[in-house]
PDB file of C-alpha atoms (C1' of nucleotides) in Angstrom:
ATOM      1  CA  UNK G 217      22.064  43.683  -0.125  1.00 84.00           C
ATOM      2  CA  UNK G 218      25.702  43.554  -1.136  1.00 92.00           C
ATOM      3  CA  UNK G 219      25.224  43.229  -4.886  1.00 93.00           C
ATOM      4  CA  UNK G 220      28.853  42.346  -5.475  1.00 96.00           C
ATOM      5  CA  UNK G 221      28.793  39.439  -3.046  1.00 97.00           C
ATOM      6  CA  UNK G 222      25.588  38.131  -4.589  1.00 96.00           C
ATOM      7  CA  UNK G 223      26.874  38.335  -8.161  1.00 96.00           C
ATOM      8  CA  UNK G 224      30.252  36.863  -7.211  1.00 97.00           C
ATOM      9  CA  UNK G 225      28.502  34.041  -5.383  1.00 97.00           C
ATOM     10  CA  UNK G 226      26.373  33.291  -8.440  1.00 96.00           C
ATOM     11  CA  UNK G 227      29.466  33.392 -10.653  1.00 97.00           C
ATOM     12  CA  UNK G 228      30.583  29.884  -9.753  1.00 98.00           C
ATOM     13  CA  UNK G 229      28.955  26.726 -11.141  1.00 97.00           C
ATOM     14  CA  UNK G 230      29.412  24.753  -7.927  1.00 98.00           C
ATOM     15  CA  UNK G 231      27.574  27.405  -5.951  1.00 98.00           C
ATOM     16  CA  UNK G 232      24.755  27.573  -8.484  1.00 97.00           C
ATOM     17  CA  UNK G 233      24.542  23.790  -8.217  1.00 97.00           C
ATOM     18  CA  UNK G 234      24.269  24.080  -4.441  1.00 98.00           C
ATOM     19  CA  UNK G 235      21.389  26.519  -4.803  1.00 96.00           C
ATOM     20  CA  UNK G 236      19.764  24.115  -7.258  1.00 95.00           C
ATOM     21  CA  UNK G 237      20.126  21.261  -4.796  1.00 96.00           C
ATOM     22  CA  UNK G 238      18.574  23.349  -2.039  1.00 95.00           C
ATOM     23  CA  UNK G 239      15.784  24.326  -4.384  1.00 90.00           C
ATOM     24  CA  UNK G 240      14.998  20.648  -4.920  1.00 92.00           C
ATOM     25  CA  UNK G 241      15.081  19.946  -1.227  1.00 93.00           C
ATOM     26  CA  UNK G 242      15.426  22.755   1.248  1.00 93.00           C
ATOM     27  CA  UNK G 243      17.131  22.331   4.607  1.00 95.00           C
ATOM     28  CA  UNK G 244      19.805  19.801   3.647  1.00 97.00           C
ATOM     29  CA  UNK G 245      22.871  19.109   5.776  1.00 98.00           C
ATOM     30  CA  UNK G 246      26.433  19.703   4.632  1.00 98.00           C
ATOM     31  CA  UNK G 247      26.898  15.963   4.224  1.00 98.00           C
ATOM     32  CA  UNK G 248      23.813  15.579   2.057  1.00 98.00           C
ATOM     33  CA  UNK G 249      24.924  18.401  -0.195  1.00 98.00           C
ATOM     34  CA  UNK G 250      28.442  16.969  -0.475  1.00 98.00           C
ATOM     35  CA  UNK G 251      27.057  13.658  -1.736  1.00 97.00           C
ATOM     36  CA  UNK G 252      26.068  15.454  -4.932  1.00 98.00           C
ATOM     37  CA  UNK G 253      29.388  17.237  -5.425  1.00 98.00           C
ATOM     38  CA  UNK G 254      32.660  15.816  -6.651  1.00 97.00           C
ATOM     39  CA  UNK G 255      34.945  17.580  -4.210  1.00 98.00           C
ATOM     40  CA  UNK G 256      36.167  17.463  -0.627  1.00 98.00           C
ATOM     41  CA  UNK G 257      33.707  18.408   2.097  1.00 98.00           C
ATOM     42  CA  UNK G 258      35.940  21.312   3.115  1.00 98.00           C
ATOM     43  CA  UNK G 259      35.732  22.783  -0.367  1.00 98.00           C
ATOM     44  CA  UNK G 260      31.959  22.631  -0.334  1.00 98.00           C
ATOM     45  CA  UNK G 261      32.006  24.362   3.049  1.00 98.00           C
ATOM     46  CA  UNK G 262      33.921  27.257   1.543  1.00 98.00           C
ATOM     47  CA  UNK G 263      31.348  27.596  -1.222  1.00 98.00           C
ATOM     48  CA  UNK G 264      28.508  27.494   1.281  1.00 98.00           C
ATOM     49  CA  UNK G 265      30.262  30.131   3.399  1.00 98.00           C
ATOM     50  CA  UNK G 266      30.304  32.446   0.386  1.00 98.00           C
ATOM     51  CA  UNK G 267      26.625  31.791  -0.279  1.00 98.00           C
ATOM     52  CA  UNK G 268      25.888  32.559   3.361  1.00 98.00           C
ATOM     53  CA  UNK G 269      27.987  35.752   3.260  1.00 98.00           C
ATOM     54  CA  UNK G 270      25.935  36.811   0.235  1.00 97.00           C
ATOM     55  CA  UNK G 271      22.823  36.060   2.255  1.00 96.00           C
ATOM     56  CA  UNK G 272      21.685  33.557  -0.358  1.00 96.00           C
ATOM     57  CA  UNK G 273      21.731  30.743   2.187  1.00 96.00           C
ATOM     58  CA  UNK G 274      20.827  30.680   5.865  1.00 96.00           C
ATOM     59  CA  UNK G 275      21.909  27.947   8.233  1.00 96.00           C
ATOM     60  CA  UNK G 276      20.568  26.400  11.377  1.00 95.00           C
ATOM     61  CA  UNK G 277      22.544  24.093  13.636  1.00 96.00           C
ATOM     62  CA  UNK G 278      20.686  21.038  14.825  1.00 95.00           C
ATOM     63  CA  UNK G 279      22.830  18.912  17.073  1.00 96.00           C
ATOM     64  CA  UNK G 280      25.960  17.967  15.216  1.00 97.00           C
ATOM     65  CA  UNK G 281      24.320  18.768  11.889  1.00 97.00           C
ATOM     66  CA  UNK G 282      24.102  22.045  10.003  1.00 98.00           C
ATOM     67  CA  UNK G 283      20.994  22.616   7.920  1.00 97.00           C
ATOM     68  CA  UNK G 284      21.084  24.874   4.879  1.00 97.00           C
ATOM     69  CA  UNK G 285      18.147  26.929   3.614  1.00 95.00           C
ATOM     70  CA  UNK G 286      17.824  29.013   0.492  1.00 93.00           C
ATOM     71  CA  UNK G 287      17.042  32.681   0.934  1.00 90.00           C
ATOM     72  CA  UNK G 288      15.397  33.883  -2.268  1.00 85.00           C
ATOM     73  CA  UNK G 289      15.305  37.559  -1.273  1.00 87.00           C
ATOM     74  CA  UNK G 290      18.686  38.630  -2.709  1.00 89.00           C
ATOM     75  CA  UNK G 291      17.860  36.893  -5.981  1.00 85.00           C
ATOM     76  CA  UNK G 292      14.652  38.860  -6.115  1.00 83.00           C
ATOM     77  CA  UNK G 293      16.541  42.071  -5.441  1.00 84.00           C
ATOM     78  CA  UNK G 294      19.057  41.233  -8.154  1.00 83.00           C
ATOM     79  CA  UNK G 295      16.137  40.922 -10.497  1.00 79.00           C
ATOM     80  CA  UNK G 296      14.455  44.101  -9.332  1.00 79.00           C
ATOM     81  CA  UNK G 297      17.526  46.296  -9.348  1.00 76.00           C
ATOM     82  CA  UNK G 298      19.323  44.725 -12.243  1.00 76.00           C
ATOM     83  CA  UNK G 299      17.451  42.637 -14.708  1.00 74.00           C
ATOM     84  CA  UNK G 300      14.278  44.712 -14.871  1.00 75.00           C
ATOM     85  CA  UNK G 301      16.199  47.850 -15.682  1.00 76.00           C
ATOM     86  CA  UNK G 302      17.478  46.212 -18.851  1.00 73.00           C
ATOM     87  CA  UNK G 303      14.237  44.390 -19.404  1.00 71.00           C
ATOM     88  CA  UNK G 304      12.359  47.658 -19.581  1.00 70.00           C
ATOM     89  CA  UNK G 305      14.629  48.905 -22.332  1.00 67.00           C
ATOM     90  CA  UNK G 306      14.823  45.576 -24.080  1.00 60.00           C
ATOM     91  CA  UNK G 307      12.766  46.403 -27.117  1.00 57.00           C
ATOM     92  CA  UNK G 308      14.097  49.914 -27.494  1.00 59.00           C
ATOM     93  CA  UNK G 309      17.697  48.670 -27.234  1.00 55.00           C
ATOM     94  CA  UNK G 310      17.134  46.110 -29.951  1.00 57.00           C
ATOM     95  CA  UNK G 311      15.622  48.914 -31.977  1.00 60.00           C
ATOM     96  CA  UNK G 312      18.794  50.989 -31.503  1.00 59.00           C
ATOM     97  CA  UNK G 313      20.951  48.137 -32.743  1.00 53.00           C
ATOM     98  CA  UNK G 314      18.690  47.454 -35.697  1.00 58.00           C
ATOM     99  CA  UNK G 315      18.793  51.101 -36.723  1.00 60.00           C
ATOM    100  CA  UNK G 316      22.565  51.180 -36.412  1.00 55.00           C
ATOM    101  CA  UNK G 317      22.975  48.089 -38.567  1.00 55.00           C
ATOM    102  CA  UNK G 318      20.551  49.432 -41.174  1.00 60.00           C
ATOM    103  CA  UNK G 319      22.382  52.738 -41.153  1.00 53.00           C
ATOM    104  CA  UNK G 320      25.617  50.903 -41.981  1.00 45.00           C
ATOM    105  CA  UNK G 321      24.122  49.268 -45.031  1.00 42.00           C
ATOM    106  CA  UNK G 322      23.015  52.527 -46.582  1.00 37.00           C
TER     107      UNK G 322
ATOM    108  CA  UNK Y  93      23.070  30.702 -23.781  1.00 84.00           C
ATOM    109  CA  UNK Y  94      26.211  29.769 -21.885  1.00 92.00           C
ATOM    110  CA  UNK Y  95      24.942  30.393 -18.359  1.00 93.00           C
ATOM    111  CA  UNK Y  96      28.401  30.143 -16.861  1.00 96.00           C
ATOM    112  CA  UNK Y  97      29.839  32.841 -19.102  1.00 97.00           C
ATOM    113  CA  UNK Y  98      26.898  35.117 -18.363  1.00 96.00           C
ATOM    114  CA  UNK Y  99      27.146  34.692 -14.589  1.00 96.00           C
ATOM    115  CA  UNK Y 100      30.934  35.029 -14.617  1.00 97.00           C
ATOM    116  CA  UNK Y 101      30.615  38.161 -16.724  1.00 97.00           C
ATOM    117  CA  UNK Y 102      28.141  39.650 -14.256  1.00 96.00           C
ATOM    118  CA  UNK Y 103      30.391  38.714 -11.344  1.00 97.00           C
ATOM    119  CA  UNK Y 104      32.709  41.677 -11.802  1.00 98.00           C
ATOM    120  CA  UNK Y 105      31.824  45.236 -10.748  1.00 97.00           C
ATOM    121  CA  UNK Y 106      33.643  46.839 -13.680  1.00 98.00           C
ATOM    122  CA  UNK Y 107      31.636  44.784 -16.152  1.00 98.00           C
ATOM    123  CA  UNK Y 108      28.370  45.614 -14.408  1.00 97.00           C
ATOM    124  CA  UNK Y 109      29.389  49.271 -14.599  1.00 97.00           C
ATOM    125  CA  UNK Y 110      29.980  48.881 -18.332  1.00 98.00           C
ATOM    126  CA  UNK Y 111      26.509  47.452 -18.775  1.00 96.00           C
ATOM    127  CA  UNK Y 112      25.148  50.339 -16.735  1.00 94.00           C
ATOM    128  CA  UNK Y 113      26.957  52.847 -18.936  1.00 96.00           C
ATOM    129  CA  UNK Y 114      25.563  51.195 -22.050  1.00 95.00           C
ATOM    130  CA  UNK Y 115      22.125  51.240 -20.496  1.00 90.00           C
ATOM    131  CA  UNK Y 116      22.387  54.995 -20.036  1.00 92.00           C
ATOM    132  CA  UNK Y 117      23.598  55.486 -23.586  1.00 93.00           C
ATOM    133  CA  UNK Y 118      23.676  52.600 -25.992  1.00 92.00           C
ATOM    134  CA  UNK Y 119      26.189  52.343 -28.813  1.00 95.00           C
ATOM    135  CA  UNK Y 120      29.192  53.965 -27.116  1.00 97.00           C
ATOM    136  CA  UNK Y 121      32.744  53.594 -28.398  1.00 98.00           C
ATOM    137  CA  UNK Y 122      35.544  51.982 -26.425  1.00 98.00           C
ATOM    138  CA  UNK Y 123      37.028  55.426 -25.787  1.00 98.00           C
ATOM    139  CA  UNK Y 124      33.777  56.828 -24.452  1.00 98.00           C
ATOM    140  CA  UNK Y 125      33.363  53.898 -22.084  1.00 98.00           C
ATOM    141  CA  UNK Y 126      36.971  54.212 -20.885  1.00 98.00           C
ATOM    142  CA  UNK Y 127      36.401  57.841 -19.915  1.00 98.00           C
ATOM    143  CA  UNK Y 128      34.153  56.573 -17.129  1.00 98.00           C
ATOM    144  CA  UNK Y 129      36.531  53.897 -15.870  1.00 98.00           C
ATOM    145  CA  UNK Y 130      39.670  54.309 -13.801  1.00 97.00           C
ATOM    146  CA  UNK Y 131      41.846  51.845 -15.672  1.00 98.00           C
ATOM    147  CA  UNK Y 132      43.878  51.425 -18.834  1.00 98.00           C
ATOM    148  CA  UNK Y 133      42.008  51.145 -22.113  1.00 98.00           C
ATOM    149  CA  UNK Y 134      43.426  47.664 -22.648  1.00 98.00           C
ATOM    150  CA  UNK Y 135      41.930  46.484 -19.376  1.00 98.00           C
ATOM    151  CA  UNK Y 136      38.510  47.771 -20.342  1.00 98.00           C
ATOM    152  CA  UNK Y 137      38.858  45.959 -23.665  1.00 98.00           C
ATOM    153  CA  UNK Y 138      39.371  42.684 -21.834  1.00 98.00           C
ATOM    154  CA  UNK Y 139      36.219  43.258 -19.816  1.00 98.00           C
ATOM    155  CA  UNK Y 140      34.260  44.118 -22.941  1.00 98.00           C
ATOM    156  CA  UNK Y 141      35.592  40.988 -24.636  1.00 98.00           C
ATOM    157  CA  UNK Y 142      34.182  38.888 -21.810  1.00 98.00           C
ATOM    158  CA  UNK Y 143      30.839  40.656 -22.049  1.00 98.00           C
ATOM    159  CA  UNK Y 144      30.836  40.002 -25.779  1.00 98.00           C
ATOM    160  CA  UNK Y 145      31.765  36.331 -25.270  1.00 98.00           C
ATOM    161  CA  UNK Y 146      28.809  36.063 -22.897  1.00 97.00           C
ATOM    162  CA  UNK Y 147      26.683  37.653 -25.614  1.00 96.00           C
ATOM    163  CA  UNK Y 148      25.739  40.479 -23.279  1.00 96.00           C
ATOM    164  CA  UNK Y 149      27.259  43.046 -25.612  1.00 96.00           C
ATOM    165  CA  UNK Y 150      27.341  43.230 -29.394  1.00 96.00           C
ATOM    166  CA  UNK Y 151      29.751  45.393 -31.334  1.00 97.00           C
ATOM    167  CA  UNK Y 152      29.750  47.129 -34.681  1.00 95.00           C
ATOM    168  CA  UNK Y 153      32.838  48.609 -36.279  1.00 96.00           C
ATOM    169  CA  UNK Y 154      32.363  52.027 -37.790  1.00 96.00           C
ATOM    170  CA  UNK Y 155      35.564  53.261 -39.367  1.00 97.00           C
ATOM    171  CA  UNK Y 156      38.266  53.261 -36.730  1.00 98.00           C
ATOM    172  CA  UNK Y 157      35.679  53.186 -33.975  1.00 98.00           C
ATOM    173  CA  UNK Y 158      34.004  50.224 -32.310  1.00 98.00           C
ATOM    174  CA  UNK Y 159      30.472  50.738 -31.082  1.00 97.00           C
ATOM    175  CA  UNK Y 160      29.110  48.704 -28.178  1.00 97.00           C
ATOM    176  CA  UNK Y 161      25.480  47.705 -27.749  1.00 94.00           C
ATOM    177  CA  UNK Y 162      23.783  45.937 -24.882  1.00 93.00           C
ATOM    178  CA  UNK Y 163      22.064  42.673 -25.633  1.00 90.00           C
ATOM    179  CA  UNK Y 164      19.397  42.172 -22.960  1.00 85.00           C
ATOM    180  CA  UNK Y 165      18.430  38.664 -24.083  1.00 86.00           C
ATOM    181  CA  UNK Y 166      20.873  36.684 -21.889  1.00 88.00           C
ATOM    182  CA  UNK Y 167      19.834  38.722 -18.874  1.00 85.00           C
ATOM    183  CA  UNK Y 168      16.256  37.839 -19.591  1.00 82.00           C
ATOM    184  CA  UNK Y 169      17.173  34.174 -19.892  1.00 84.00           C
ATOM    185  CA  UNK Y 170      19.087  34.319 -16.622  1.00 83.00           C
ATOM    186  CA  UNK Y 171      15.948  35.626 -15.050  1.00 80.00           C
ATOM    187  CA  UNK Y 172      13.681  33.058 -16.693  1.00 79.00           C
ATOM    188  CA  UNK Y 173      15.823  30.007 -15.989  1.00 77.00           C
ATOM    189  CA  UNK Y 174      17.235  31.085 -12.699  1.00 77.00           C
ATOM    190  CA  UNK Y 175      15.546  33.734 -10.702  1.00 75.00           C
ATOM    191  CA  UNK Y 176      11.967  32.775 -11.444  1.00 76.00           C
ATOM    192  CA  UNK Y 177      12.538  29.212 -10.288  1.00 77.00           C
ATOM    193  CA  UNK Y 178      13.398  30.494  -6.840  1.00 75.00           C
ATOM    194  CA  UNK Y 179      10.883  33.263  -7.059  1.00 73.00           C
ATOM    195  CA  UNK Y 180       8.060  30.766  -7.513  1.00 73.00           C
ATOM    196  CA  UNK Y 181       9.072  28.972  -4.338  1.00 70.00           C
ATOM    197  CA  UNK Y 182       9.876  32.116  -2.461  1.00 64.00           C
ATOM    198  CA  UNK Y 183       7.148  32.023   0.104  1.00 63.00           C
ATOM    199  CA  UNK Y 184       7.303  28.292   0.647  1.00 66.00           C
ATOM    200  CA  UNK Y 185      11.081  28.428   1.091  1.00 63.00           C
ATOM    201  CA  UNK Y 186      10.757  31.120   3.711  1.00 64.00           C
ATOM    202  CA  UNK Y 187       8.052  29.005   5.300  1.00 71.00           C
ATOM    203  CA  UNK Y 188      10.464  26.055   5.510  1.00 64.00           C
ATOM    204  CA  UNK Y 189      13.028  28.182   7.303  1.00 59.00           C
ATOM    205  CA  UNK Y 190      10.467  29.683   9.670  1.00 67.00           C
ATOM    206  CA  UNK Y 191       9.204  26.228  10.597  1.00 70.00           C
ATOM    207  CA  UNK Y 192      12.724  25.009  11.203  1.00 60.00           C
ATOM    208  CA  UNK Y 193      13.529  27.945  13.463  1.00 61.00           C
ATOM    209  CA  UNK Y 194      10.309  27.522  15.379  1.00 66.00           C
ATOM    210  CA  UNK Y 195      10.989  23.825  15.709  1.00 58.00           C
ATOM    211  CA  UNK Y 196      14.286  24.619  17.393  1.00 47.00           C
ATOM    212  CA  UNK Y 197      12.621  26.739  20.016  1.00 44.00           C
ATOM    213  CA  UNK Y 198      10.173  24.059  21.058  1.00 40.00           C
TER     214      UNK Y 198
ATOM    215  C1'  DT A 215      32.275   5.991  28.409  1.00 82.97           C
ATOM    216  C1'  DT A 216      33.883   5.251  24.037  1.00 82.97           C
ATOM    217  C1'  DG A 217      33.686   4.855  19.186  1.00 82.97           C
ATOM    218  C1'  DA A 218      31.483   6.617  15.134  1.00 82.97           C
ATOM    219  C1'  DC A 219      29.916  10.535  12.877  1.00 82.97           C
ATOM    220  C1'  DA A 220      29.237  15.578  11.330  1.00 82.97           C
ATOM    221  C1'  DT A 221      31.382  19.578  11.094  1.00 82.97           C
ATOM    222  C1'  DG A 222      35.146  23.343  12.080  1.00 82.97           C
ATOM    223  C1'  DC A 223      39.703  25.230  11.460  1.00 82.97           C
ATOM    224  C1'  DA A 224      44.420  26.022   9.569  1.00 82.97           C
ATOM    225  C1'  DG A 225      47.442  26.118   6.324  1.00 82.97           C
ATOM    226  C1'  DG A 226      49.409  24.936   1.345  1.00 82.97           C
ATOM    227  C1'  DT A 227      49.219  25.003  -3.953  1.00 82.97           C
ATOM    228  C1'  DA A 228      47.987  25.541  -8.735  1.00 82.97           C
ATOM    229  C1'  DT A 229      45.035  28.091 -11.627  1.00 82.97           C
ATOM    230  C1'  DT A 230      42.482  32.037 -12.908  1.00 82.97           C
ATOM    231  C1'  DT A 231      41.906  36.772 -13.126  1.00 82.97           C
ATOM    232  C1'  DA A 232      42.403  41.728 -13.315  1.00 82.97           C
ATOM    233  C1'  DC A 233      45.392  44.685 -13.973  1.00 82.97           C
ATOM    234  C1'  DC A 234      49.567  46.751 -16.369  1.00 82.97           C
ATOM    235  C1'  DT A 235      53.272  48.307 -20.245  1.00 82.97           C
ATOM    236  C1'  DG A 236      54.956  48.417 -24.904  1.00 82.97           C
ATOM    237  C1'  DC A 237      54.332  48.161 -29.545  1.00 82.97           C
ATOM    238  C1'  DA A 238      51.568  47.371 -34.013  1.00 82.97           C
ATOM    239  C1'  DT A 239      47.807  48.420 -37.121  1.00 82.97           C
ATOM    240  C1'  DA A 240      44.171  50.886 -39.206  1.00 82.97           C
ATOM    241  C1'  DT A 241      41.509  55.106 -40.045  1.00 82.97           C
ATOM    242  C1'  DT A 242      40.634  59.985 -40.279  1.00 82.97           C
ATOM    243  C1'  DA A 243      41.906  64.931 -40.875  1.00 82.97           C
ATOM    244  C1'  DT A 244      45.100  68.568 -42.187  1.00 82.97           C
TER     245       DT A 244
ATOM    246  C1'  DA X  12      51.574  62.283 -47.309  1.00 82.97           C
ATOM    247  C1'  DT X  13      51.766  62.728 -42.520  1.00 82.97           C
ATOM    248  C1'  DA X  14      50.191  63.409 -37.984  1.00 82.97           C
ATOM    249  C1'  DA X  15      46.720  62.470 -34.783  1.00 82.97           C
ATOM    250  C1'  DT X  16      43.364  59.230 -33.271  1.00 82.97           C
ATOM    251  C1'  DA X  17      41.063  54.701 -32.165  1.00 82.97           C
ATOM    252  C1'  DT X  18      41.753  50.287 -31.470  1.00 82.97           C
ATOM    253  C1'  DG X  19      44.310  45.522 -31.594  1.00 82.97           C
ATOM    254  C1'  DC X  20      47.759  42.386 -29.900  1.00 82.97           C
ATOM    255  C1'  DA X  21      51.406  40.268 -26.915  1.00 82.97           C
ATOM    256  C1'  DG X  22      53.325  39.410 -23.051  1.00 82.97           C
ATOM    257  C1'  DG X  23      54.206  40.096 -17.720  1.00 82.97           C
ATOM    258  C1'  DT X  24      52.711  40.401 -12.582  1.00 82.97           C
ATOM    259  C1'  DA X  25      50.260  40.446  -8.251  1.00 82.97           C
ATOM    260  C1'  DA X  26      46.129  39.155  -6.106  1.00 82.97           C
ATOM    261  C1'  DA X  27      42.111  36.295  -5.814  1.00 82.97           C
ATOM    262  C1'  DT X  28      40.187  31.808  -6.096  1.00 82.97           C
ATOM    263  C1'  DA X  29      39.155  26.942  -5.926  1.00 82.97           C
ATOM    264  C1'  DC X  30      40.841  23.231  -4.733  1.00 82.97           C
ATOM    265  C1'  DC X  31      43.414  20.085  -1.414  1.00 82.97           C
ATOM    266  C1'  DT X  32      45.387  17.586   3.208  1.00 82.97           C
ATOM    267  C1'  DG X  33      45.730  17.126   8.136  1.00 82.97           C
ATOM    268  C1'  DC X  34      44.050  17.696  12.489  1.00 82.97           C
ATOM    269  C1'  DA X  35      40.662  19.470  16.160  1.00 82.97           C
ATOM    270  C1'  DT X  36      36.089  19.811  18.160  1.00 82.97           C
ATOM    271  C1'  DG X  37      31.560  18.694  19.253  1.00 82.97           C
ATOM    272  C1'  DT X  38      27.503  15.319  19.278  1.00 82.97           C
ATOM    273  C1'  DC X  39      25.114  11.000  19.274  1.00 82.97           C
ATOM    274  C1'  DA X  40      24.539   6.010  20.089  1.00 82.97           C
ATOM    275  C1'  DA X  41      25.841   1.532  21.894  1.00 82.97           C
TER     276       DA X  41
END
DNA sequence: TTGACATGCAGGTATTTACCTGCATATTAT
DNA sequence: ATAATATGCAGGTAAATACCTGCATGTCAA
């Protein structure tokens, strides 16, 4: 997984919206997805290309259509390698901050 | 939580590195953090400001120093509102794609 | 076959972003 | 008090980004 590509891809609201749309209904065509976005088809294509480069979306050509599917694996890896690390220390980190603040008051 | 600020903040490798550094040792000063980065102090400040705006980092002034603390809450919320949604559908989404690919071959 | 439809490809532009330098301010230590 | 230290603030620039328009290609249906 290219963590940077995944995070960069998730860093744009349009692309998160595209993932949301695919989560509602997987396997949509470019045209279907564009109907929900307020931008030119070509712009949406560029966003989808980034999602595909980040391996967050896979595509299948069917005739003249292009179907888009969510790939949840990178999101899972983001969680495993990134969020859980902080999650594990969550309580202890809050404890650090609390101690620091209390130390200031004394 | 401002999801956009959080995702944008996570979308830069320098800022992820800063979070990593704070995860290793919480409560570091700006100077300490800069020692690990290959850029001007002022640039690091701008990154830290974004992390603070996204509520991923909290700061405490102690004399002339500024201490930085990780706030894991937004990361947890990102996971809850974002990753888990896809996680739940993980297997079924992969199933959709598999079916589509198999359909093409027939 | 031909017209309609879905997508691909090639630039062009305005905004955002990630850096920088230079100088100011505030705190600590001698 | 003064020098060293830690950070704040104000621009300036080059690259990345998110849009766009115009045209080309490939597929389906009448």
